[in-house]
Amino acid sequence: MASLSYKKSYRRTQSLQQFYTGGPFTVSSDGTFLVCTCDDSIKIVDSSNASIKSTIEGDSEPVTAVALSPDDKLLFSSSHSRQIRVWDLSTLKCIRSWKGHDGPVMAMACDASGGLLATAGADRKVLVWDVDGGFCTHYFKGHKGVVTCIMFHPDPSRLLLFSGSDDASVRVWDLVTKKCAATMEKHFSAVVSLTISEDQRFLLSAGRDKVVNMWDLKSYECKTTIPTYEVLEAVCAVNSGTAFYDILSVQKPKKSKSSTQEVYFLTVGERGIVRIWNSEGAVCIFEQKISDVALSSDENDLRRGFTAACMLPSNQGLLCITADQQFLFYSLLKHSKEDLDMSLCKRLIGYNEEIVDMKFVGEDENFLAVATNLEQVRVYDLASMSCSYVLAGHTGIVLCLDTCIASSGNTLIVTGSKDNSVRLWDLETKSCLGVGIGHTGAVGAVACSKKCRDFFVSGSSDHTIKVWSFEGLDNDTKEATSLNAKAVVAAHDKDINCLAVAPFDSYVCSGSQDRTASIWKLPDLVHVAKLKGHKRGIWSVEFSPVDKCVLTASGDKTMKMWALDGSCLKTFEGHTSSVLRASFITRGTQFVSTGADGLLKLWTVTSNECIATYDEHEDKVWALAIGKKTEVLATGGGDAVVNLWSDSTAVDKEEAFRKEEEGVLRGQELENAVSDADYAKAIQIAFELRRPRRLFELLSELCREKDAKDHMRKALQTLGKEEVRQLFEYIREWNTKPKLCHIAQFVLFQVFSMLSPKEIVEVKGVAELLEGLIPYSQRHFSRIDRLERSTFLLDYTLIGMSVIEPESDRGETRNSSRKKVDTDDSSDDRAAGKEPVSEPTAETQQKKSSKKRKSKKSVEVCYKKVKLPGAEDSAVSLQA
């Protein structure tokens, strides 16, 4: 057997995040990305895999309207703050903002040229703005209710604006005359959607009065009223050149004698189905047979249908948005001459709510089954992060799930719900095979057989455990069969939170809110041992895949490992809140845990040590799934985020080795540059290698050069903004130490002399860096000032003690006296006619030599504080 290598690190490879919480949205002109509102922020989402490309933070108010310019370069948004903002999508910066409405902006649209923006408000006004100038060009008032929808005429030469309101009217505004061209009143409820036919002759309006009206744009008269018998949310025209139109044109019915040109359009509404209509004869030519929208389990409650729809550009199909934040991408298929079908190409989930459990499914574990606060189980394709299909059947929230592969080879999923039942699903047919009814409380835990694969165990809030058999299941029947319970036991005094089946199906372990875990022998549920020791409820249990032990995770922030006889073997501590999940990896030698603190931790069993901690969640991490083959991790929790983690131990090791190798090579380049006196290159390499000590040594050497300033400026001129910021950080650290502050101040002076104030301000975080420099700099200058003043006091004291005298005064006195004596002697000699002869006596020589010695001593003591011996004699001789 090969030696077992521990996992040391994991990396987050993919993430399924929430990007839409309901409200306005828009699609780019090429259909590659979506602009969605998520609470008070705006998410730019890749339409292929639901990945968030960028996020625009709002003003803490819910966003009420968004629109894109025709070239997708500008984004317009407005929120409850009534502030209209223009964003540059290349830089994600707000380039312009203004206020104009007295209430929230409910809808907005940009004209085909991109120069005008129309906004419709809850204040019953319609305003048109100049995008570049940000000023209002048109002010329209006339609606008697909230303006709900707005659109420009698609022809830029026809300057018309259409608006619909909840006063059941549609108004046409002429931008040339700045007046209302027509008021079209035929609806009896709010108008929610407008569209124009391809030939631009007709305007279609859909309302909540369950009808679609077709208006003639020449006479502004209602040509046709099509009853749809459902509350509508959107109407879309089907234009020629699309796959929808090509298929429908083959299905065209015989022409009637009516002079009205036929228009194809589709509608969506509360029923959650797509229907396609022909205006000629007001007939429905296609109706979706089965709805892909989850309907509420309560018949008295409002049904969850579609809230919006739009035709995607570039013949990409139809996009429908549901009330539970799903984006459904449809294409129309033709099976035969008379048979059409709507195919669901892709399903993106905008908001998952709280994730309570999930498991990997599929042979290659490329799917992830997720249970959220809904009655359905969503199965995601990990390649595209789109929801492949939904398992619907429970009438209560699904609380738990587990997977196994049946003896037939089919992948099965077992789910437990708040409706007190368990269900068995076949993923190939996406149908429910069996239903187990018998619990009197919510089913909070299920666990499938590991070896025999012919049973599963369920635990409920009714304190009981049941063993269910797969016997009697028929894959061919469409109706779910009733599952039989083989054994039942009252296991705990409180709710059962978790279950785990041993690798060889010999035992099952249960964890409960009564702070205990129990081990039961299968299949008769005979009690074996009770695990006591936790101080709070137990949220997770799992058998080791190799050893006869059980791992439990509790609300007391600890995890414990137990022997099957009930004795505690080890205790693991490290979480700061309740531990909610724990699972073994690396053949039982390691395990991972998640908790209410939002952390994912990696542990080694033998050393009781947490070797890695990851913080990528903002709320409790309820769900943890581990791939049995790939050991890929998946975590999900209360923040509605699913993170996928892969083992990066080998990759990190290679990267560390490569970085070390590069560091050695670059270090050699650094030493070569120093030996060549190429300080500019050496400093650049020191910055790249992040070696502040070596950098300080280089700068110190530069300061000792003859032309230190020139060398320093030449070396610092090559630095970029990021390196200047790093240099400021180093200077801030050096400046705190008296031994290093002189070099730091010299380098700082050169940087300030070299850079302009504007360039310094542009350095990221310069304000904070300077705040750290100022106090220590003031302290250094104060110390220097005190030292300088101290030297003045020393000079004054020594001069007052006559130990020293100004050097210049003594020199001038000696020279003048010497010159005077020489002048007198020479004049006397000349007067007597004799040559000046000077024969120094012994006494004169002794006096001169003593004077010389004294003068040397006086010079020496000028800079000494200690009084030298003989100072008094010198003072006396000077006085004499």
XYZ file of C-alpha atoms in Angstrom, residues 218-740:
523
model
C -51.385 55.390 -36.785
C -54.892 55.877 -35.491
C -54.140 54.866 -31.861
C -57.251 52.677 -31.884
C -57.593 49.253 -30.355
C -57.662 46.746 -33.194
C -57.927 43.507 -31.242
C -58.433 42.340 -27.684
C -57.125 38.867 -26.903
C -58.414 37.274 -23.671
C -55.770 35.111 -21.984
C -57.701 34.030 -18.851
C -54.725 34.550 -16.544
C -53.126 37.509 -14.818
C -50.297 38.515 -17.138
C -46.858 39.796 -16.242
C -45.172 40.122 -19.636
C -45.890 40.138 -23.374
C -43.177 39.684 -26.043
C -43.432 39.975 -29.824
C -42.030 37.084 -31.859
C -40.047 38.579 -34.749
C -39.028 36.976 -38.001
C -35.551 35.534 -38.234
C -35.849 33.760 -34.897
C -36.241 30.039 -34.333
C -39.589 30.699 -32.700
C -40.935 32.469 -35.796
C -39.549 29.890 -38.218
C -41.323 27.063 -36.395
C -44.534 29.018 -35.958
C -44.696 30.093 -39.601
C -44.982 26.421 -40.581
C -47.861 26.021 -38.135
C -49.633 29.116 -39.597
C -53.399 28.666 -39.746
C -55.481 29.588 -42.738
C -55.900 33.308 -43.296
C -59.151 34.914 -42.371
C -60.866 37.714 -44.185
C -59.768 40.214 -41.558
C -57.592 43.007 -42.868
C -55.512 43.070 -39.694
C -52.006 41.775 -40.258
C -51.193 38.839 -38.035
C -48.696 39.259 -35.187
C -47.137 36.453 -33.193
C -46.565 37.150 -29.519
C -46.138 35.181 -26.332
C -47.406 35.777 -22.804
C -46.417 34.635 -19.318
C -48.212 35.088 -16.029
C -49.463 33.559 -12.820
C -49.968 30.053 -14.218
C -46.253 29.594 -14.847
C -46.607 28.471 -18.462
C -45.596 30.027 -21.777
C -48.275 30.548 -24.380
C -47.867 31.769 -27.959
C -50.679 33.643 -29.711
C -51.635 34.749 -33.170
C -53.363 38.114 -33.263
C -55.307 37.053 -36.335
C -58.274 35.306 -34.839
C -56.942 35.872 -31.293
C -56.059 32.200 -31.001
C -53.474 30.450 -28.850
C -51.287 28.411 -31.191
C -49.034 26.925 -28.504
C -49.367 26.254 -24.791
C -46.677 24.749 -22.599
C -47.881 21.391 -21.339
C -46.005 21.141 -18.039
C -44.944 24.097 -15.990
C -41.305 24.305 -14.903
C -42.267 26.678 -12.110
C -42.708 25.372 -8.587
C -46.252 25.943 -7.399
C -47.180 26.579 -3.805
C -48.373 23.594 -1.818
C -51.149 25.654 -0.279
C -54.064 25.935 -2.677
C -55.313 29.055 -0.952
C -51.959 30.732 -1.386
C -51.005 32.645 -4.526
C -49.452 30.432 -7.147
C -45.840 31.024 -7.954
C -45.713 31.896 -11.620
C -43.616 34.025 -13.943
C -42.917 37.639 -13.044
C -41.153 38.747 -16.251
C -39.992 37.530 -19.656
C -38.017 38.796 -22.639
C -36.807 37.510 -25.994
C -33.049 37.056 -25.980
C -30.978 38.677 -28.750
C -29.076 36.786 -31.443
C -31.764 34.112 -31.657
C -30.857 32.691 -28.242
C -34.425 31.891 -27.246
C -36.699 33.059 -24.459
C -35.815 34.085 -20.899
C -38.459 33.826 -18.166
C -38.095 34.871 -14.526
C -40.062 33.185 -11.779
C -41.309 34.477 -8.452
C -38.750 32.331 -6.617
C -35.819 34.021 -8.428
C -35.149 31.459 -11.165
C -33.974 32.357 -14.666
C -35.361 29.851 -17.177
C -33.906 29.781 -20.708
C -36.293 28.247 -23.273
C -36.121 27.191 -26.883
C -39.012 26.018 -29.059
C -38.844 22.510 -30.506
C -40.864 20.909 -33.266
C -41.488 17.172 -32.909
C -43.931 16.765 -35.761
C -46.143 18.828 -38.030
C -48.676 19.446 -35.322
C -46.611 18.864 -32.174
C -44.556 21.699 -30.635
C -42.749 21.663 -27.344
C -40.936 24.180 -25.158
C -37.497 22.912 -24.138
C -35.840 24.179 -20.968
C -32.203 24.757 -21.975
C -30.844 26.163 -18.749
C -31.996 27.123 -15.278
C -30.067 29.680 -13.209
C -31.000 30.107 -9.562
C -30.760 33.699 -8.385
C -31.365 33.010 -4.718
C -31.187 29.713 -2.837
C -32.318 30.900 0.587
C -30.780 28.967 3.493
C -28.990 25.776 2.480
C -29.608 23.002 4.997
C -28.096 19.911 3.345
C -26.459 18.706 0.141
C -24.743 15.676 -1.391
C -22.705 14.837 -4.482
C -24.525 12.603 -6.983
C -23.659 10.906 -10.252
C -20.995 8.398 -11.192
C -18.363 11.106 -11.663
C -19.840 13.238 -8.875
C -20.457 16.066 -11.328
C -23.866 16.913 -9.858
C -24.781 18.368 -6.488
C -28.175 17.840 -4.854
C -29.082 20.794 -2.636
C -31.868 21.075 -0.053
C -32.903 24.641 0.786
C -35.851 26.178 2.585
C -38.144 24.922 -0.171
C -40.304 21.887 -0.837
C -38.049 20.812 -3.720
C -34.531 19.467 -4.111
C -32.421 21.257 -6.704
C -29.779 19.270 -8.591
C -26.943 21.411 -9.981
C -24.579 20.665 -12.822
C -21.154 21.586 -11.431
C -19.736 22.326 -14.893
C -22.140 25.176 -15.652
C -23.414 25.800 -12.078
C -26.933 25.724 -13.500
C -29.825 23.823 -11.996
C -30.309 20.749 -14.164
C -33.629 19.678 -12.702
C -35.812 19.885 -9.626
C -37.273 17.025 -7.565
C -40.712 18.182 -6.492
C -43.180 16.178 -4.440
C -42.852 17.085 -0.773
C -45.461 19.374 0.710
C -43.111 20.701 3.374
C -39.574 22.055 3.478
C -36.916 19.425 2.741
C -34.615 19.190 5.782
C -32.176 16.414 4.866
C -31.051 14.134 2.067
C -28.660 11.293 1.342
C -27.624 9.367 -1.761
C -26.675 5.815 -2.682
C -26.324 3.611 -5.727
C -28.862 0.796 -5.870
C -28.012 -2.755 -6.808
C -29.459 -2.009 -10.258
C -26.863 0.737 -10.768
C -29.291 3.635 -10.575
C -28.463 6.614 -8.372
C -31.049 7.096 -5.632
C -31.737 10.071 -3.385
C -33.548 9.842 -0.063
C -35.129 13.018 1.332
C -36.773 13.869 4.639
C -39.184 16.755 5.047
C -41.269 18.773 7.444
C -44.336 17.004 6.047
C -43.352 14.012 8.277
C -42.548 11.803 5.299
C -39.512 10.393 3.490
C -39.232 9.988 -0.264
C -37.021 7.873 -2.499
C -36.058 9.339 -5.912
C -34.515 7.854 -9.037
C -32.207 10.394 -10.680
C -32.337 8.777 -14.107
C -36.080 9.077 -14.449
C -36.231 12.103 -12.078
C -39.286 10.517 -10.482
C -40.322 9.503 -6.998
C -40.119 5.720 -6.493
C -41.534 5.471 -2.991
C -42.983 7.410 -0.081
C -42.516 6.466 3.548
C -45.230 7.673 5.925
C -45.217 6.897 9.613
C -43.333 9.566 11.502
C -45.392 11.955 13.586
C -42.831 14.765 13.426
C -40.542 16.436 10.935
C -37.900 14.087 9.515
C -34.568 15.797 10.271
C -32.076 13.048 9.391
C -31.724 10.240 6.843
C -28.856 7.838 6.104
C -28.552 5.249 3.345
C -27.039 1.790 3.452
C -23.329 1.664 2.570
C -22.855 -1.968 1.528
C -26.125 -3.782 0.897
C -27.842 -0.700 -0.536
C -31.281 -2.071 0.147
C -32.435 0.100 3.057
C -32.163 3.523 4.631
C -32.700 4.909 8.134
C -34.663 7.999 9.151
C -34.755 10.015 12.369
C -37.496 12.430 13.356
C -38.483 15.060 15.873
C -40.861 12.433 17.269
C -37.700 10.920 18.899
C -37.892 7.689 16.871
C -35.656 5.941 14.357
C -37.126 3.881 11.499
C -35.459 1.465 9.088
C -37.073 1.470 5.608
C -36.617 -1.277 3.011
C -36.299 -0.901 -0.763
C -38.286 -4.098 -1.296
C -41.296 -3.908 -3.555
C -40.078 -0.916 -5.591
C -40.947 -0.905 -9.281
C -39.016 1.443 -11.550
C -41.549 1.095 -14.350
C -44.586 2.406 -12.477
C -45.264 6.125 -12.659
C -46.895 6.279 -9.240
C -44.813 6.171 -6.065
C -45.190 3.041 -3.983
C -45.542 2.967 -0.216
C -42.362 2.094 1.671
C -42.423 -0.336 4.580
C -40.645 0.217 7.914
C -38.675 -2.867 8.977
C -37.852 -1.650 12.491
C -38.757 1.250 14.803
C -37.260 2.367 18.105
C -37.786 5.291 20.472
C -34.164 6.389 20.533
C -33.862 9.729 22.353
C -35.617 12.154 24.632
C -35.428 15.061 22.163
C -35.273 15.711 18.440
C -32.914 13.545 16.395
C -30.559 15.761 14.401
C -28.292 13.316 12.578
C -27.778 9.693 11.573
C -24.858 7.660 10.192
C -24.618 4.059 8.996
C -21.401 2.081 9.548
C -19.348 1.102 6.456
C -20.491 -2.545 6.604
C -24.112 -1.802 7.563
C -23.643 -3.356 10.998
C -24.427 -0.276 13.103
C -26.253 3.014 12.928
C -25.413 5.995 15.140
C -27.883 8.724 16.063
C -27.249 12.188 17.513
C -29.880 14.195 19.341
C -30.643 17.477 21.030
C -30.581 15.594 24.366
C -26.735 15.927 24.240
C -26.167 12.211 23.657
C -25.413 9.909 20.763
C -26.454 6.266 20.630
C -25.128 3.310 18.654
C -27.686 0.729 17.442
C -27.131 -2.664 15.869
C -28.827 -3.225 12.518
C -31.234 -4.368 11.272
C -33.257 -4.709 14.493
C -32.072 -1.455 16.136
C -30.712 -3.129 19.266
C -29.042 -0.627 21.576
C -25.254 -1.055 21.849
C -23.850 2.020 23.614
C -24.703 5.569 24.639
C -22.127 8.298 24.088
C -22.284 10.828 26.910
C -19.967 13.810 27.316
C -21.182 16.689 25.205
C -22.729 19.671 26.988
C -25.005 20.715 24.110
C -27.007 19.027 21.388
C -25.203 16.873 18.821
C -25.488 18.048 15.200
C -23.367 15.523 13.326
C -22.205 11.895 13.669
C -20.060 9.794 11.356
C -18.326 6.424 11.467
C -14.654 6.214 10.609
C -14.101 4.419 7.267
C -11.181 2.373 8.687
C -11.407 2.314 12.495
C -14.134 1.213 14.860
C -14.897 4.686 16.159
C -17.441 7.474 15.788
C -16.904 11.219 15.329
C -19.492 13.571 16.821
C -19.899 17.349 16.503
C -21.819 19.340 19.077
C -23.183 22.743 19.923
C -20.649 22.969 22.775
C -17.985 23.982 20.159
C -16.181 20.635 20.387
C -15.843 17.400 18.449
C -15.251 14.048 20.111
C -14.084 10.685 18.893
C -15.627 7.657 20.579
C -14.993 3.936 20.669
C -17.953 1.681 19.985
C -18.130 0.782 23.679
C -18.974 4.404 24.538
C -15.578 5.593 25.804
C -14.297 8.980 24.631
C -10.968 8.693 22.806
C -10.221 12.300 21.815
C -11.643 15.791 22.018
C -11.042 18.453 19.382
C -11.427 22.141 20.169
C -11.020 25.153 17.909
C -14.379 26.456 16.728
C -15.715 29.597 18.349
C -19.332 28.532 17.961
C -21.445 25.404 17.491
C -19.918 22.714 15.281
C -22.610 21.714 12.783
C -20.903 19.193 10.488
C -17.838 16.931 10.597
C -16.744 14.327 8.039
C -13.718 12.072 7.544
C -11.303 12.392 4.620
C -7.936 10.839 3.692
C -9.047 7.318 4.719
C -10.051 8.383 8.163
C -6.746 10.023 9.113
C -8.148 13.538 8.740
C -11.527 15.209 8.913
C -13.118 18.554 8.066
C -15.638 20.465 10.128
C -17.953 23.434 9.670
C -19.664 25.544 12.287
C -21.966 28.384 13.128
C -18.922 30.679 13.057
C -18.857 30.331 9.255
C -15.500 28.529 9.249
C -14.280 25.420 7.464
C -11.487 23.657 9.370
C -9.128 20.845 8.383
C -7.961 18.528 11.199
C -5.446 15.718 11.623
C -6.658 12.902 13.881
C -3.318 11.717 15.237
C -2.077 15.146 16.347
C -5.426 16.648 17.386
C -4.311 19.685 15.404
C -6.219 22.046 13.127
C -3.870 22.592 10.204
C -6.007 24.962 8.092
C -8.949 27.302 8.532
C -10.982 28.919 5.763
C -13.461 31.755 6.126
C -15.561 32.118 2.984
C -19.072 32.192 4.490
C -20.889 35.030 6.188
C -23.328 32.891 8.160
C -23.716 29.439 9.671
C -22.429 26.582 7.528
C -25.184 23.977 7.808
C -24.229 21.716 4.913
C -21.032 19.817 4.139
C -20.667 17.340 1.294
C -17.589 15.282 0.416
C -16.993 13.503 -2.873
C -16.212 9.856 -2.211
C -13.951 9.543 -5.254
C -12.448 13.000 -5.671
C -12.776 14.174 -2.041
C -13.923 17.543 -3.346
C -15.667 19.512 -0.611
C -18.876 21.501 -0.887
C -20.097 23.840 1.826
C -23.323 25.801 2.107
C -25.146 27.694 4.782
C -27.345 30.518 5.857
C -25.767 33.008 3.448
C -27.274 31.073 0.483
C -23.766 30.482 -0.936
C -22.374 27.142 -2.128
C -18.580 26.895 -2.227
C -16.653 24.068 -3.891
C -13.196 23.220 -2.538
C -10.490 21.071 -4.077
C -7.270 19.718 -2.574
C -4.431 22.108 -3.402
C -1.652 20.486 -1.366
C 0.378 19.373 -4.381
C -0.231 22.613 -6.258
C 0.778 24.724 -3.268
C 3.907 22.631 -2.801
C 4.884 23.125 -6.440
C 4.215 26.837 -6.225
C 6.273 27.144 -3.040
C 9.160 25.259 -4.668
C 8.948 27.404 -7.800
C 8.839 30.606 -5.756
C 11.817 29.444 -3.715
C 13.744 28.670 -6.885
C 12.855 32.030 -8.393
C 13.796 33.694 -5.116
C 17.250 32.119 -5.211
C 17.824 33.243 -8.806
C 16.567 36.740 -8.146
C 18.648 36.882 -4.975
C 21.736 36.106 -7.039
C 20.773 38.829 -9.496
C 20.469 41.175 -6.545
C 23.979 40.369 -5.309
C 25.383 40.734 -8.836
C 23.746 44.141 -9.172
C 25.237 45.237 -5.828
C 28.704 44.061 -6.840
C 28.352 45.992 -10.119
C 27.203 49.082 -8.163
C 23.930 49.040 -10.114
C 21.866 50.250 -7.178
C 18.748 51.034 -9.228
C 18.440 47.429 -10.374
C 19.319 46.101 -6.931
C 16.643 48.217 -5.267
C 14.075 47.092 -7.864
C 14.869 43.429 -7.191
C 14.745 43.989 -3.422
C 11.230 45.374 -3.834
C 10.157 42.398 -5.939
C 11.533 39.935 -3.387
C 9.984 41.850 -0.480
C 13.272 42.087 1.434
C 13.089 45.263 3.537
C 16.311 44.518 5.445
C 18.370 44.163 2.278
C 16.694 47.262 0.881
C 17.706 49.228 3.961
C 21.305 48.077 3.579
C 21.307 49.209 -0.048
C 19.897 52.609 0.847
C 22.475 52.935 3.637
C 25.266 52.249 1.171
C 23.812 54.843 -1.184
C 23.792 57.427 1.613
C 27.527 56.899 2.151
C 28.355 57.601 -1.487
C 29.828 60.969 -2.527
C 26.857 62.037 -4.657
C 24.279 60.378 -2.408
C 21.385 62.550 -3.541
C 21.936 61.912 -7.240
C 22.362 58.168 -6.730
C 19.258 58.031 -4.551
C 17.068 59.882 -7.031
C 18.299 57.754 -9.913
C 17.445 54.593 -7.976
C 14.018 55.794 -6.854
C 12.895 57.120 -10.237
C 12.295 53.592 -11.538
C 9.716 52.777 -8.837
C 6.041 52.451 -9.700
C 3.066 53.532 -7.593
C 2.758 50.196 -5.822
C 6.475 50.150 -5.043
C 6.304 53.730 -3.737
C 3.495 52.674 -1.434
C 5.606 49.731 -0.266
C 8.545 52.075 0.290
C 6.364 54.324 2.447
C 5.441 51.282 4.536
C 9.096 50.368 5.001
C 10.013 53.965 5.895
C 7.221 54.011 8.439
C 8.684 50.929 10.123
C 12.282 52.169 9.960
C 11.267 55.560 11.324
C 10.088 53.981 14.575
C 13.632 52.851 15.468
C 16.286 55.443 16.472
C 19.097 53.439 14.852
C 17.363 53.437 11.476
